[in-house]
Short mmCIF file of C-alpha atoms in Angstrom, two decimals:
data_model
loop_
_atom_site.label_atom_id
_atom_site.label_comp_id
_atom_site.label_asym_id
_atom_site.label_seq_id
_atom_site.Cartn_x
_atom_site.Cartn_y
_atom_site.Cartn_z
CA UNK A 432 0.00 0.00 0.00
CA UNK A 433 1.38 3.38 -1.04
CA UNK A 434 1.98 5.75 1.87
CA UNK A 435 -0.01 8.92 1.05
CA UNK A 436 2.23 11.01 3.33
CA UNK A 437 5.26 10.09 1.22
CA UNK A 438 3.38 11.03 -1.93
CA UNK A 439 2.36 14.38 -0.42
CA UNK A 440 5.97 15.13 0.53
CA UNK A 441 7.01 14.15 -2.99
CA UNK A 442 4.60 16.75 -4.36
CA UNK A 443 6.11 19.40 -2.07
CA UNK A 444 9.65 18.91 -3.41
CA UNK A 445 9.64 19.29 -7.20
CA UNK A 446 11.95 16.95 -9.07
CA UNK A 447 13.74 19.92 -10.64
CA UNK A 448 14.61 21.32 -7.19
CA UNK A 449 15.85 17.92 -6.04
CA UNK A 450 17.87 17.51 -9.26
CA UNK A 451 19.60 20.89 -8.85
CA UNK A 452 20.42 20.23 -5.21
CA UNK A 453 21.56 16.63 -5.64
CA UNK A 454 23.50 17.22 -8.87
CA UNK A 455 25.46 20.04 -7.24
CA UNK A 456 26.58 17.80 -4.33
CA UNK A 457 30.30 16.95 -4.39
CA UNK A 458 31.24 14.40 -7.07
CA UNK A 459 27.63 13.75 -8.19
CA UNK A 460 27.94 15.55 -11.53
CA UNK A 461 31.08 13.58 -12.39
CA UNK A 462 29.46 10.29 -11.35
CA UNK A 463 26.36 11.00 -13.43
CA UNK A 464 28.41 11.95 -16.49
CA UNK A 465 30.58 8.84 -16.12
CA UNK A 466 27.49 6.63 -16.13
CA UNK A 467 25.95 8.60 -19.01
CA UNK A 468 29.05 8.50 -21.19
CA UNK A 469 30.17 4.96 -20.32
CA UNK A 470 26.88 3.07 -19.95
CA UNK A 471 24.41 5.33 -21.71
CA UNK A 472 22.48 5.95 -18.48
CA UNK A 473 19.79 8.62 -18.77
CA UNK A 474 20.79 11.10 -16.06
CA UNK A 475 17.24 12.46 -15.90
CA UNK A 476 15.91 9.00 -15.11
CA UNK A 477 18.69 8.47 -12.60
CA UNK A 478 17.70 11.72 -10.86
CA UNK A 479 14.04 10.68 -10.99
CA UNK A 480 14.80 7.43 -9.15
CA UNK A 481 16.92 9.30 -6.62
CA UNK A 482 14.05 11.75 -6.01
CA UNK A 483 11.65 8.89 -5.39
CA UNK A 484 14.18 7.13 -3.15
CA UNK A 485 14.71 10.07 -0.80
CA UNK A 486 10.94 10.13 -0.32
CA UNK A 487 10.81 6.42 0.44
CA UNK A 488 9.18 5.51 -2.89
CA UNK A 489 10.03 3.61 -6.04
CA UNK A 490 8.43 3.12 -9.44
CA UNK A 491 6.81 -0.18 -10.33
CA UNK A 492 8.57 -1.90 -13.22
CA UNK A 493 5.70 -2.41 -15.69
CA UNK A 494 4.36 1.17 -15.75
CA UNK A 495 7.97 2.42 -15.53
CA UNK A 496 8.88 0.54 -18.71
CA UNK A 497 6.13 2.34 -20.64
CA UNK A 498 7.19 5.75 -19.39
CA UNK A 499 10.85 4.97 -19.99
CA UNK A 500 10.12 4.41 -23.69
CA UNK A 501 8.49 7.84 -23.96
CA UNK A 502 11.34 9.52 -22.11
CA UNK A 503 13.94 7.70 -24.26
CA UNK A 504 12.34 9.17 -27.39
CA UNK A 505 12.57 12.66 -25.90
CA UNK A 506 16.16 12.13 -24.89
CA UNK A 507 17.16 10.72 -28.28
CA UNK A 508 15.32 13.26 -30.43
CA UNK A 509 15.81 16.41 -28.37
CA UNK A 510 18.33 16.34 -25.52
CA UNK A 511 20.98 14.16 -27.16
CA UNK A 512 20.84 16.18 -30.38
CA UNK A 513 21.50 19.35 -28.42
CA UNK A 514 24.24 17.68 -26.36
CA UNK A 515 25.94 16.43 -29.52
CA UNK A 516 25.86 19.91 -31.07
CA UNK A 517 27.22 21.50 -27.90
CA UNK A 518 30.07 19.02 -27.63
CA UNK A 519 30.82 19.21 -31.36
CA UNK A 520 31.17 22.99 -31.19
CA UNK A 521 33.48 23.02 -28.16
CA UNK A 522 36.79 23.17 -30.09
CA UNK A 523 35.50 25.89 -32.42
CA UNK A 524 34.07 27.86 -29.50
CA UNK A 525 37.58 28.21 -28.09
CA UNK A 526 38.61 30.01 -31.28
CA UNK A 527 35.50 32.09 -32.03
CA UNK A 528 33.41 34.35 -29.80
CA UNK A 529 30.36 33.97 -32.01
CA UNK A 530 30.59 30.15 -31.95
CA UNK A 531 31.08 30.34 -28.18
CA UNK A 532 27.85 32.37 -27.91
CA UNK A 533 26.04 29.86 -30.11
CA UNK A 534 27.37 26.99 -27.99
CA UNK A 535 26.15 28.69 -24.80
CA UNK A 536 22.71 29.12 -26.36
CA UNK A 537 22.65 25.42 -27.25
CA UNK A 538 23.77 24.58 -23.72
CA UNK A 539 20.81 26.56 -22.33
CA UNK A 540 18.47 24.75 -24.72
CA UNK A 541 19.92 21.41 -23.59
CA UNK A 542 19.33 22.35 -19.95
CA UNK A 543 15.75 23.37 -20.76
CA UNK A 544 15.20 20.05 -22.55
CA UNK A 545 16.43 18.20 -19.46
CA UNK A 546 14.18 20.32 -17.25
CA UNK A 547 11.20 19.47 -19.46
CA UNK A 548 12.09 15.79 -19.31
CA UNK A 549 12.28 15.91 -15.51
CA UNK A 550 8.92 17.71 -15.42
CA UNK A 551 7.40 14.90 -17.47
CA UNK A 552 8.87 12.30 -15.11
CA UNK A 553 7.41 14.21 -12.16
CA UNK A 554 3.99 14.54 -13.75
CA UNK A 555 3.97 10.83 -14.52
CA UNK A 556 4.79 9.99 -10.89
CA UNK A 557 2.31 12.34 -9.26
CA UNK A 558 -0.66 12.41 -11.63
CA UNK A 559 -2.54 9.19 -12.14
CA UNK A 560 -5.35 9.81 -14.64
CA UNK A 561 -6.00 6.12 -15.35
CA UNK A 562 -5.81 5.06 -11.68
CA UNK A 563 -2.78 3.02 -12.69
CA UNK A 564 -0.59 2.23 -9.69
CA UNK A 565 2.85 3.53 -10.61
CA UNK A 566 4.64 3.91 -7.29
CA UNK A 567 5.12 1.84 -4.20
CA UNK A 568 6.84 2.28 -0.87
CA UNK A 569 10.54 1.57 -1.01
CA UNK A 570 11.59 -0.77 1.77
CA UNK A 571 15.29 -0.45 1.11
CA UNK A 572 18.05 -0.93 3.62
CA UNK A 573 20.45 1.97 3.17
CA UNK A 574 23.52 -0.19 2.49
CA UNK A 575 21.78 -1.53 -0.62
CA UNK A 576 21.32 1.84 -2.35
CA UNK A 577 24.01 1.20 -4.96
CA UNK A 578 22.51 -2.12 -6.07
CA UNK A 579 18.98 -0.66 -5.93
CA UNK A 580 19.99 2.19 -8.26
CA UNK A 581 21.56 -0.22 -10.72
CA UNK A 582 18.50 -2.46 -10.64
CA UNK A 583 16.11 0.48 -11.17
CA UNK A 584 18.00 1.33 -14.32
CA UNK A 585 18.27 -2.32 -15.41
CA UNK A 586 22.04 -2.36 -15.07
CA UNK A 587 22.42 -5.05 -12.45
CA UNK A 588 24.55 -6.89 -15.01
CA UNK A 589 26.84 -4.27 -16.48
CA UNK A 590 27.46 -4.34 -20.22
CA UNK A 591 30.69 -6.30 -20.49
CA UNK A 592 31.75 -4.62 -23.76
CA UNK A 593 32.13 -1.23 -22.09
CA UNK A 594 34.20 -2.65 -19.26
CA UNK A 595 37.18 -3.70 -21.34
CA UNK A 596 38.50 -0.16 -21.51
CA UNK A 597 41.25 0.56 -19.03
CA UNK A 598 39.80 1.76 -15.74
CA UNK A 599 36.19 1.65 -16.95
CA UNK A 600 35.12 -0.93 -14.36
CA UNK A 601 36.62 1.10 -11.51
CA UNK A 602 35.17 4.38 -12.82
CA UNK A 603 31.70 2.87 -13.12
CA UNK A 604 31.87 1.23 -9.70
CA UNK A 605 33.08 4.47 -8.15
CA UNK A 606 30.27 6.43 -9.84
CA UNK A 607 27.58 4.09 -8.46
CA UNK A 608 29.15 4.24 -5.00
CA UNK A 609 29.29 8.04 -5.09
CA UNK A 610 25.63 8.35 -6.05
CA UNK A 611 24.54 5.81 -3.45
CA UNK A 612 26.45 7.52 -0.67
CA UNK A 613 25.12 10.96 -1.65
CA UNK A 614 21.54 9.67 -1.77
CA UNK A 615 22.01 8.11 1.64
CA UNK A 616 23.17 11.46 3.02
CA UNK A 617 20.60 13.59 1.18
CA UNK A 618 18.35 15.51 3.53
CA UNK A 619 15.25 13.47 2.97
CA UNK A 620 11.80 13.44 4.47
CA UNK A 621 11.89 9.63 4.79
#
């Protein structure tokens, strides 16, 4: 049975506010980018699961899978296109003020695309027009946060092809540990 108090507290802390606060914690940005660039993890979804976790909630796998597909389309067709353009222009931006301005504009658009994606995750979690049960109480022991995060994102078994690169396994493990420890310490209403 879903705890209505947890859901109410979830509504009082917008996902965007959580994302800004959590992402700015020491080493979180680097950990998120490592997982994004090495494993293809959607940082917005990662932040979504962290937001639910600090409120003692988690998404149920079947409705989550449907929403994940919608969010993947957004990420692929909007956010990743902007990210690719921003990264592609980085060398030129160092040589040209006008390209640097363009790159900064693209960076702002990328941030807005991520904000929109997080808003859609939040709306999905809070609004339930079809009376579909989407969330449940999370009965997680804190020392299992790292494994829980990996399982939420279906990465319990890491892709072996990405781990052959020198140091990749350690970088990925360190990133998961960093995120888990920061979530454990996050000021939560649990």
